[in-house]
Each structure stands twice: as C-alpha cells, then as structure tokens.
mmCIF file of C-alpha atoms and ligand atoms in Angstrom:
data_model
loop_
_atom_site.group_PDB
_atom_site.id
_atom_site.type_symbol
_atom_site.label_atom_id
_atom_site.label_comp_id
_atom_site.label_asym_id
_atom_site.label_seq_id
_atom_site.Cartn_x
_atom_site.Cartn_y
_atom_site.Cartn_z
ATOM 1 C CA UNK A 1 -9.474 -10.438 29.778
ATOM 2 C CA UNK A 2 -8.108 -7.257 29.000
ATOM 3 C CA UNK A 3 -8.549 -5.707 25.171
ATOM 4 C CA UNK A 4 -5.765 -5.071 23.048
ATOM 5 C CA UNK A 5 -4.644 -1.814 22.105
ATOM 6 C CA UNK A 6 -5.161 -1.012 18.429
ATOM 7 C CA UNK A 7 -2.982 1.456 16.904
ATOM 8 C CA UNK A 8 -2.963 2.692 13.274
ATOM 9 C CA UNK A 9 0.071 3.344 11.590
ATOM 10 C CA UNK A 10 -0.970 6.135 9.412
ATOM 11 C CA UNK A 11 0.594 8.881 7.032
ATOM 12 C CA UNK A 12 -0.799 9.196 3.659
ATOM 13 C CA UNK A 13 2.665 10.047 1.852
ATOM 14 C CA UNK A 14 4.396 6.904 0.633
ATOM 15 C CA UNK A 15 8.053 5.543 1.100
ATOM 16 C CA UNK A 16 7.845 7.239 4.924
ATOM 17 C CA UNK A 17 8.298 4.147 6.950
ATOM 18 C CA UNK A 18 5.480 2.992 7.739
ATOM 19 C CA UNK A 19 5.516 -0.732 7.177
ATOM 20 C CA UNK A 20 9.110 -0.718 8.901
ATOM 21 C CA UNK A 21 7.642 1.076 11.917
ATOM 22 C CA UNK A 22 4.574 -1.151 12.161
ATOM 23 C CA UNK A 23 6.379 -4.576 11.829
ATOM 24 C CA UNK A 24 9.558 -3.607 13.563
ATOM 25 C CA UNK A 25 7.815 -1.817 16.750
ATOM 26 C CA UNK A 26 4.716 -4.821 16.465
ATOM 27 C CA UNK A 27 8.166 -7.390 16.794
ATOM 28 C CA UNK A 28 9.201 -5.013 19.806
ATOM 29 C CA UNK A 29 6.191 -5.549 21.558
ATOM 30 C CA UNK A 30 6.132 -8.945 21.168
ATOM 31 C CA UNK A 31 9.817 -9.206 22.727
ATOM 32 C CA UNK A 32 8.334 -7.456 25.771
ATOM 33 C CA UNK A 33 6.276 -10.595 26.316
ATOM 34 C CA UNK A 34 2.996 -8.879 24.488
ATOM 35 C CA UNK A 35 0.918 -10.934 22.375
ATOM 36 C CA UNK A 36 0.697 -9.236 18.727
ATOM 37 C CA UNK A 37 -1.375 -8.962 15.868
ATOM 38 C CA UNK A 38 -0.142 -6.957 12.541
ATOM 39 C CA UNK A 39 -3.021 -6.310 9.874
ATOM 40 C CA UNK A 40 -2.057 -5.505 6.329
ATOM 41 C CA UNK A 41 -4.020 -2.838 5.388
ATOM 42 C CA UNK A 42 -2.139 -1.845 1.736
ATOM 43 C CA UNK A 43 -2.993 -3.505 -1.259
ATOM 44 C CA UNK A 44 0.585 -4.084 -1.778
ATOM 45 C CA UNK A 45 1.305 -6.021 0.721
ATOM 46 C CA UNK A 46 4.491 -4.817 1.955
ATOM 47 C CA UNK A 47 4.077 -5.626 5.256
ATOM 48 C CA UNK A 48 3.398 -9.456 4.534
ATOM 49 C CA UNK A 49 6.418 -9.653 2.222
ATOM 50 C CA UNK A 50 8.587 -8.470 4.902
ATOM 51 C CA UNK A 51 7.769 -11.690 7.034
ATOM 52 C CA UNK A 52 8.749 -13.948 3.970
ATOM 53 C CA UNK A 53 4.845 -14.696 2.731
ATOM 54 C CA UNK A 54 4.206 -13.982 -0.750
ATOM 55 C CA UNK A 55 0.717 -12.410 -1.417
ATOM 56 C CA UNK A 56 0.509 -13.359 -4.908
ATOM 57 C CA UNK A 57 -0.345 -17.270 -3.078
ATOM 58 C CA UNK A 58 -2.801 -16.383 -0.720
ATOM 59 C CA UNK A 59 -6.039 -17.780 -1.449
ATOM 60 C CA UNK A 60 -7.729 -15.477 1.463
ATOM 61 C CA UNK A 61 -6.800 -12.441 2.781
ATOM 62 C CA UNK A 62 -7.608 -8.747 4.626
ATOM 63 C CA UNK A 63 -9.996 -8.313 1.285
ATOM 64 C CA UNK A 64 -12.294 -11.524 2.159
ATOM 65 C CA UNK A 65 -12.559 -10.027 5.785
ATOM 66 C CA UNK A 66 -13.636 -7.115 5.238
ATOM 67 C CA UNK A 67 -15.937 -7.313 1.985
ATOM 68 C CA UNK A 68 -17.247 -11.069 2.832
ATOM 69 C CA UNK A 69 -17.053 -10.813 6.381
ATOM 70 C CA UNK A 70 -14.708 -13.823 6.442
ATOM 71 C CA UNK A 71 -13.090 -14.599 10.233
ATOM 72 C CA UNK A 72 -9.837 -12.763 10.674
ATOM 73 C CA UNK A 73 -8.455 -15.992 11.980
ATOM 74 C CA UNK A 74 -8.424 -17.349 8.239
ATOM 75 C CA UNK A 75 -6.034 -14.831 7.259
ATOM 76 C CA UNK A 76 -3.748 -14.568 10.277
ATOM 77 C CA UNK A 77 -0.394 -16.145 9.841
ATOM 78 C CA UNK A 78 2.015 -16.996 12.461
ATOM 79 C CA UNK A 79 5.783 -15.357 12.105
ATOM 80 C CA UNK A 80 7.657 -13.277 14.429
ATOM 81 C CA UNK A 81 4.281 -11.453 14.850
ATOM 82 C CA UNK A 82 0.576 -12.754 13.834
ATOM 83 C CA UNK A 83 -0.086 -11.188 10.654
ATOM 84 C CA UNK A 84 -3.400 -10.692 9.040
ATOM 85 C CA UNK A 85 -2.174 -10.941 4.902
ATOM 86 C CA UNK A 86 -3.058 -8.746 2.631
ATOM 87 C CA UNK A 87 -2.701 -9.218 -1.226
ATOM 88 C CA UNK A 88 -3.367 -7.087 -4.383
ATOM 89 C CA UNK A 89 -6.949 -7.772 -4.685
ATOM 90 C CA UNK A 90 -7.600 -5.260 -1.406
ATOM 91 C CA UNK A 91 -6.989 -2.820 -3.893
ATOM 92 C CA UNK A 92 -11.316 -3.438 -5.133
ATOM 93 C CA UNK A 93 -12.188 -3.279 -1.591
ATOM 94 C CA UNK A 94 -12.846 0.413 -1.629
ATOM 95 C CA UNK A 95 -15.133 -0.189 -4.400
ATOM 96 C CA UNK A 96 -16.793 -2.673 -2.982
ATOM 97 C CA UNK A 97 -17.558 -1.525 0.176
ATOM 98 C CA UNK A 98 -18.263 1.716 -1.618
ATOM 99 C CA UNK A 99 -21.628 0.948 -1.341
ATOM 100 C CA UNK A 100 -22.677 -0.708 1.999
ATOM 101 C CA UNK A 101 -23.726 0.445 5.038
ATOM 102 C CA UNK A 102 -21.153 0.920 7.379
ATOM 103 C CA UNK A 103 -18.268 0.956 5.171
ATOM 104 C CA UNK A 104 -16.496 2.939 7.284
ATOM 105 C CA UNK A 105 -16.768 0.244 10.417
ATOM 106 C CA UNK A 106 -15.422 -3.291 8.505
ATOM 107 C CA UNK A 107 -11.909 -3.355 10.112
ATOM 108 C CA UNK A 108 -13.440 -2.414 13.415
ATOM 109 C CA UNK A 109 -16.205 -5.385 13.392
ATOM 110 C CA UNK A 110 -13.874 -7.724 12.215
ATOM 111 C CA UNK A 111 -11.409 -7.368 14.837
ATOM 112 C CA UNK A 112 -13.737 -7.418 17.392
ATOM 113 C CA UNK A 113 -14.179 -11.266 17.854
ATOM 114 C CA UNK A 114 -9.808 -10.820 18.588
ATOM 115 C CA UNK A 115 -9.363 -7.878 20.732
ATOM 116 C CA UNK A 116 -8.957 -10.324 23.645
ATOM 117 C CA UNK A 117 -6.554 -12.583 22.478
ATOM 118 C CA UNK A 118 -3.999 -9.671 21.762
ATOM 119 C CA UNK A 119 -2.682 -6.964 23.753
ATOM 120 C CA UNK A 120 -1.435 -4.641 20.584
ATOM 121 C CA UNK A 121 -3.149 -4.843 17.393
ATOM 122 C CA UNK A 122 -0.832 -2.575 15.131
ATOM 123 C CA UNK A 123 -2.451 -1.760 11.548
ATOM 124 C CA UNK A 124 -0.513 -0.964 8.638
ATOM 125 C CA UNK A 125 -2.131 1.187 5.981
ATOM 126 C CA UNK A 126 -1.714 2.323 1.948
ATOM 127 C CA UNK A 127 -0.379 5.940 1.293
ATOM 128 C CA UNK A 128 -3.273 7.437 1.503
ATOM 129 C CA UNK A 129 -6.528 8.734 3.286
ATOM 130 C CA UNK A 130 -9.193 6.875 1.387
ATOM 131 C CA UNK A 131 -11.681 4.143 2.648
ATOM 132 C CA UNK A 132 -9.069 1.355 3.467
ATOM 133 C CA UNK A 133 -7.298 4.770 5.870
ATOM 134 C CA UNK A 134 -10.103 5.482 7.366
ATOM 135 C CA UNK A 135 -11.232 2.057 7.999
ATOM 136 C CA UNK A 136 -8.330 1.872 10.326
ATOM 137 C CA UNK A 137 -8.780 5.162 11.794
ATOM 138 C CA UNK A 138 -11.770 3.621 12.776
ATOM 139 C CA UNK A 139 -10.748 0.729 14.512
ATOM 140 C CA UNK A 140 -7.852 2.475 16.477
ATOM 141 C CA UNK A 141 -7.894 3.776 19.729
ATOM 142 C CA UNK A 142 -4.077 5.438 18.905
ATOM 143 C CA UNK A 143 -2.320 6.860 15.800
ATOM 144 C CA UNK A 144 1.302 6.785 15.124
ATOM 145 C CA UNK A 145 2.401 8.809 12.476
ATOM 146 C CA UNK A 146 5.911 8.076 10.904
ATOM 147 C CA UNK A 147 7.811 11.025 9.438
ATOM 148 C CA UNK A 148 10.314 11.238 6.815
ATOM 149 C CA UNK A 149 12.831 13.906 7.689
ATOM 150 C CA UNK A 150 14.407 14.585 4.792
ATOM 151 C CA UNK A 151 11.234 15.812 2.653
ATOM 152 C CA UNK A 152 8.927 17.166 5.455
ATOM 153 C CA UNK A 153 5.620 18.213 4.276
ATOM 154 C CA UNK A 154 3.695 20.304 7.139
ATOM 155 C CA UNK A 155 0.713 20.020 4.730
ATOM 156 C CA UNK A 156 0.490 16.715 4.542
ATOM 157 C CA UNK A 157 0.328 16.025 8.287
ATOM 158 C CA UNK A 158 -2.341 19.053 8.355
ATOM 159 C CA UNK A 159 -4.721 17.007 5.997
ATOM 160 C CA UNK A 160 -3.873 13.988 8.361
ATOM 161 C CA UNK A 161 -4.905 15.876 11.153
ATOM 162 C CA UNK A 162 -8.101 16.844 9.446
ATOM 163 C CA UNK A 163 -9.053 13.458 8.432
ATOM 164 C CA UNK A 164 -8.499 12.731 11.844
ATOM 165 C CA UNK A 165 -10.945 14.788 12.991
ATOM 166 C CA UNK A 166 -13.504 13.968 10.789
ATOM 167 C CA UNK A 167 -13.410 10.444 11.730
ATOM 168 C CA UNK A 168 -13.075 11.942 15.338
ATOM 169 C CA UNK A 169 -16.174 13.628 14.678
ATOM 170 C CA UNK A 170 -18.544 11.224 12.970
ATOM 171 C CA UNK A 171 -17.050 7.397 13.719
ATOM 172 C CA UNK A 172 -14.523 7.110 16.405
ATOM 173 C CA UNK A 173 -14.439 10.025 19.063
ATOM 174 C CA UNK A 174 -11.421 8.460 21.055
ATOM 175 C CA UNK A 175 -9.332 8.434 18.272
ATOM 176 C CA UNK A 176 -6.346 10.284 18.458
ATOM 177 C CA UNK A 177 -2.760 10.533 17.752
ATOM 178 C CA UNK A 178 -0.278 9.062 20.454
ATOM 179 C CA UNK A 179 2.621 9.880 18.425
ATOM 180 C CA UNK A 180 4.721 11.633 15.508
ATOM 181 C CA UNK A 181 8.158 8.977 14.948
ATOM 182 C CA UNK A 182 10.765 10.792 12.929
ATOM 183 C CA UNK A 183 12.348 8.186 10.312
ATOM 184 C CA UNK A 184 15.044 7.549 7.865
ATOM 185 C CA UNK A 185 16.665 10.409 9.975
ATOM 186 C CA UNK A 186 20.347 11.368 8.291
ATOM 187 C CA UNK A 187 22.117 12.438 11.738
ATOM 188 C CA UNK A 188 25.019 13.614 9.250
ATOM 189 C CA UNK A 189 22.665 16.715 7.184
ATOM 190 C CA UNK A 190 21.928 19.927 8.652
ATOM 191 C CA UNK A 191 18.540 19.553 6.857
ATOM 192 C CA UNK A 192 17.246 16.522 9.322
ATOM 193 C CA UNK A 193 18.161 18.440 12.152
ATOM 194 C CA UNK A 194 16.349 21.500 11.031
ATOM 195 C CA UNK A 195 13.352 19.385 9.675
ATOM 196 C CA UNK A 196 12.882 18.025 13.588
ATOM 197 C CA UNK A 197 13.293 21.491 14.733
ATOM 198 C CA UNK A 198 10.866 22.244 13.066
ATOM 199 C CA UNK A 199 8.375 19.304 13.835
ATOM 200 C CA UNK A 200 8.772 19.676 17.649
ATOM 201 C CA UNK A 201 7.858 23.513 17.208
ATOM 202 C CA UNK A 202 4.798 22.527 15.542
ATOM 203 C CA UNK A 203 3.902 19.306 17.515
ATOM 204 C CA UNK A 204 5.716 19.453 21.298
ATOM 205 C CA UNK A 205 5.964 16.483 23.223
ATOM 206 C CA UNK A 206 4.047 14.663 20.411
ATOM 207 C CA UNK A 207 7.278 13.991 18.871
ATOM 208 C CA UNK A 208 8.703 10.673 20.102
ATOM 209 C CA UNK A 209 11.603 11.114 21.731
ATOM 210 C CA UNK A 210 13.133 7.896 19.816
ATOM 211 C CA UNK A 211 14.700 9.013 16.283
ATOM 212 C CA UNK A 212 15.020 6.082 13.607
ATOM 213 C CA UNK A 213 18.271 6.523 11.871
ATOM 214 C CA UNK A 214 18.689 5.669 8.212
ATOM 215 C CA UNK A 215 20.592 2.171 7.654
ATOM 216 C CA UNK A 216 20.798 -0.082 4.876
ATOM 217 C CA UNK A 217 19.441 -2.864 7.416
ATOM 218 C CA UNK A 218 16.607 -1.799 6.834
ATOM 219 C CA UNK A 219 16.420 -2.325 3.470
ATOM 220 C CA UNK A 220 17.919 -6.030 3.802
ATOM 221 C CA UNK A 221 16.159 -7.358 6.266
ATOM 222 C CA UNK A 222 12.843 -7.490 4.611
ATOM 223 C CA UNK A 223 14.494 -9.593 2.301
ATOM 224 C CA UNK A 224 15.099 -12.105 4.277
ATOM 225 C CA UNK A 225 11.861 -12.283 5.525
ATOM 226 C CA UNK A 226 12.873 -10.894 9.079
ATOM 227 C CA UNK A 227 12.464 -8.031 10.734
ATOM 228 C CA UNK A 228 15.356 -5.788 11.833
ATOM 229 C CA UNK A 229 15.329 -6.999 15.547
ATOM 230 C CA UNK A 230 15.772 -10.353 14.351
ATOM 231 C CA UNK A 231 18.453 -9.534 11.507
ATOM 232 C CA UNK A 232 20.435 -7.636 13.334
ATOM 233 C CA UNK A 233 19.133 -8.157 16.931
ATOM 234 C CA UNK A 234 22.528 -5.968 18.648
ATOM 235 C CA UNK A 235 22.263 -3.392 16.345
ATOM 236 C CA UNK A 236 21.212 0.439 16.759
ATOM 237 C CA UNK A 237 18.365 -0.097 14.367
ATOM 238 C CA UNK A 238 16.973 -2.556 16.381
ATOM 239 C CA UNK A 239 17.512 -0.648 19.847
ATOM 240 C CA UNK A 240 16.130 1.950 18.094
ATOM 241 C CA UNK A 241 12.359 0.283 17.898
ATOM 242 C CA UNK A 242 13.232 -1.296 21.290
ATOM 243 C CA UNK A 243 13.673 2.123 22.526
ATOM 244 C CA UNK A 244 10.352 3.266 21.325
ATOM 245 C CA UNK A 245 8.672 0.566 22.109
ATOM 246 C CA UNK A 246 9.408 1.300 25.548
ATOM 247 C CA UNK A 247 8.040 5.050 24.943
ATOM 248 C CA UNK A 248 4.594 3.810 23.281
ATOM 249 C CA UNK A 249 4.031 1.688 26.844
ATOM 250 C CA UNK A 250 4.938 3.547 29.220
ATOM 251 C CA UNK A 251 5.299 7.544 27.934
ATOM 252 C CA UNK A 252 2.378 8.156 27.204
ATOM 253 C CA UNK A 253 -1.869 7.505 27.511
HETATM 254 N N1 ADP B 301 15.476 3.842 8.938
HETATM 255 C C1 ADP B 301 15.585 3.469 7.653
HETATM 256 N N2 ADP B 301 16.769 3.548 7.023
HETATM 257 C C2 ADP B 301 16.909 3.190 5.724
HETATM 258 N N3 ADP B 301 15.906 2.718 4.970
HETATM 259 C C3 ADP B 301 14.687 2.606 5.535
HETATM 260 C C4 ADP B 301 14.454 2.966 6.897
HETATM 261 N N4 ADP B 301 13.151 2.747 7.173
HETATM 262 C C5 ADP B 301 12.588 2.276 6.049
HETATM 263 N N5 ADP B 301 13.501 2.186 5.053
HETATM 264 C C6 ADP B 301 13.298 1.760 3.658
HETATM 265 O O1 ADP B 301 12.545 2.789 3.017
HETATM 266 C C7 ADP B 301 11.598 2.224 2.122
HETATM 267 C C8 ADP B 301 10.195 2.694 2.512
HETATM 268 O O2 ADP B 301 9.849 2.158 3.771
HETATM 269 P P1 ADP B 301 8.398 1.589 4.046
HETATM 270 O O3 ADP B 301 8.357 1.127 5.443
HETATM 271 O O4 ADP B 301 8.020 0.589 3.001
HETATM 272 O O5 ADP B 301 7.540 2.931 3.878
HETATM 273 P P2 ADP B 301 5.963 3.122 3.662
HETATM 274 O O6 ADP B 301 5.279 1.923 4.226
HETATM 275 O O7 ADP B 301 5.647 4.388 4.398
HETATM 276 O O8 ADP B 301 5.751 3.276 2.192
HETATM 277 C C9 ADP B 301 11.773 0.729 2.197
HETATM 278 O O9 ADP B 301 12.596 0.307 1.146
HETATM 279 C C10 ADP B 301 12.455 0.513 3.534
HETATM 280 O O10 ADP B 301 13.247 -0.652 3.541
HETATM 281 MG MG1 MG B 302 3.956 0.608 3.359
#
C-alpha cells in the first residue's frame, strides 16, 4: 500500500482562505475517487464547523492526539471527507507540548499508524507560525499556501518561507511548497490583477494556475454544513477547486 500525500495548508495571516481551500480541494480529491483525511489543526475549529460538527461537543479531539498520544482514529469523523476534529482546548497544546521532547514531531507520529489508509492527508492550520504550524510543517511532504489578493503582504509570505526553511533545515528536509493559490480574487478591481502580477513576478510557475473567485457561496455553504462542491456542485466556485484539484495531481511533483 501506497502512503498518502500530506499537504499543509499554511499561511500565517488570518481570514486568507485557508479552511475553504483545505476542505473544498480535500472534497475535490475525494470526488476523484481518492480516499481523504482533513486534520483540524486551529483551535477554532473552523474547519470542523464547516462539515456541520460542533466542537464545543466533542469529548476528544486533535488536542488528546497530540498531547496524550490518543489514536487519531478516535477523533476522525466521517462527512464528505474524514475529518480529524479539533475544538478550543488545542489552543493549551502549545503549552503543553512546550516542554517535551519532540514537540515539534506529534502530528507527524500520530499520523503515521494512517498514512496507508489515505491517499491525501490535507492539514488545516491557525494563523500563525507557532508550534501547532510547525507541527504540520512537519508532517507534510507539500505546502499550499492560499493568498488573499486584495491585501497582499510580500512580507508575510517571506517569514513563511523562512519558517519553512528552518523546519527544512532541522525537522523535515523534503518539505517544500507545491503551491501559492490566489483567493477571494475580485476579477472586477484593477488592484487583484496587479496584486497577481505581482505574485507571479516574485514566485513563477509556483502560482497555481487556478484563481478562486470571491462568491458569497462561500460564505453560505459552511453554514449548512457542506462544502461548496456539494452546495453548489455546477457552480464556478466549485469548478474552481475541481480545477485545481486537477493541477495539485497532475501539474506538479
Ligand atoms: N472565494 C471566496 N469568496 C468569498 N468568500 C470567501 C472565499 N473564500 C473564503 N471566503 C470566506 O472568507 C472567510 C475566511 O475564509 P477562511 O477559509 O476561514 O480563511 P482562513 O482559514 O485563512 O482564516 C470565511 O468567512 C469564508 O467563508
Ligand atoms: Mg481557518
């Protein structure tokens, strides 16, 4: 059996769409016949909410797995996707595992025991680059960094690629990043247009070709629980994650 692919979803500025990009592309995937697992990485628990669990119920979660080693498979619920649940309470893991050895490494070990039963593990993480951030930097063989057009901030994807290469450096050297997804793109503003200009002169072909267009779907569908393929499975939001879903399996290495 093959191992799955772990990506990180990763980009320490909030409100970027990262929780969108890891459920909706996770949900592509698994419409391409892929078997995938989402872990909830964020303290608040967005990414759980948006499959209709509320984290304020969960009796275990991402913060038992990682602090007392508890099986993954107790905190993995099936919706459109598996999810691993996270709830408020991850917030103290930082603190706890502030202390232990290998600290850096308890995502990594306790996805081992799955990597074969998946063939994407997609991680969603809080906005920013502390020890829940770099746990998943750990674990992941790819990074894919969603970017908000509209307020680009070159320095903040400089720091990213810093931390990168610290974990590079000391933890994971095969760690690197597959991808840079532009997001809540406004086709209509001369700004957006500019602001990818701007990122492809910077980063190349490591801008996805795929844009993700701003639409209120997205902000409805997580209310229903669903994600956007499912809510509005014909529209262009969900064609849009379709589309680079496509370019994260067969673009690039
Ligand atoms: N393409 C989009 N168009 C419009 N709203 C979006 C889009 N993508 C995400 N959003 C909304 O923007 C907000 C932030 O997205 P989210 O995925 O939670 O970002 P992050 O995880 O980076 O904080 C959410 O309310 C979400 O519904
Ligand atoms: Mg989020």
């Amino acid at each position: 059996m093959s191992k799955a692919k772990v990506i990180a979803f990763a980009n320490q500025k909030g409100g970027v769409a990262k929780t969108t990009t890891t459920l909706n592309l996770a949900v592509a995937f698994g419409e391409e016949g892929h078997r995938v697992l989402c872990v909830d990485m964020d303290p608040q628990g967005n990414l759980t909410m948006s499959q209709g669990i509320d984290p304020d119920t969960l009796e275990r979660s991402m913060y038992d797995v990682l602090v007392h080693q508890l099986s993954i498979r107790e905190v993995i619920r099936k919706r459109e996707v598996d999810i691993a649940c996270a709830s408020i309470d991850l917030a103290g893991a930082e603190i706890a595992l502030a202390a232990t050895i290998g600290r850096e490494r308890a995502l990594e070990r306790a996805l081992n025991p799955v990597r074969e039963d998946y063939d994407f593990i997609c991680i969603d993480t809080p906005p920013s680059l502390g020890l829940l951030t770099i746990n998943a930097l750990t674990a992941a063989d790819k990074v894919i960094v969603p970017v908000q057009c509209e307020y680009l901030s070159m320095r903040g994807l400089v720091q990213l690629q810093n931390t990168l290469a610290m974990v590079r450096e000391n933890l994971n050297p095969k760690v690197d990043i597959q991808g840079i997804v532009p997001t809540l793109v406004d086709s209509r503003t001369i700004h957006a247009k500019e602001a990818i200009e701007i990122l492809e002169e910077n980063f190349g072909s490591r801008v996805f070709a795929s844009r993700i267009r701003k639409t209120v779907r997205f902000a409805e569908a997580p209310v229903k629980g669903m994600s956007v393929l499912r809510y509005d499975p014909k529209g262009s939001a969900a064609k849009a994650y379709r589309d680079l879903a496509k370019e994260v399996i067969n673009g690039r290495s």
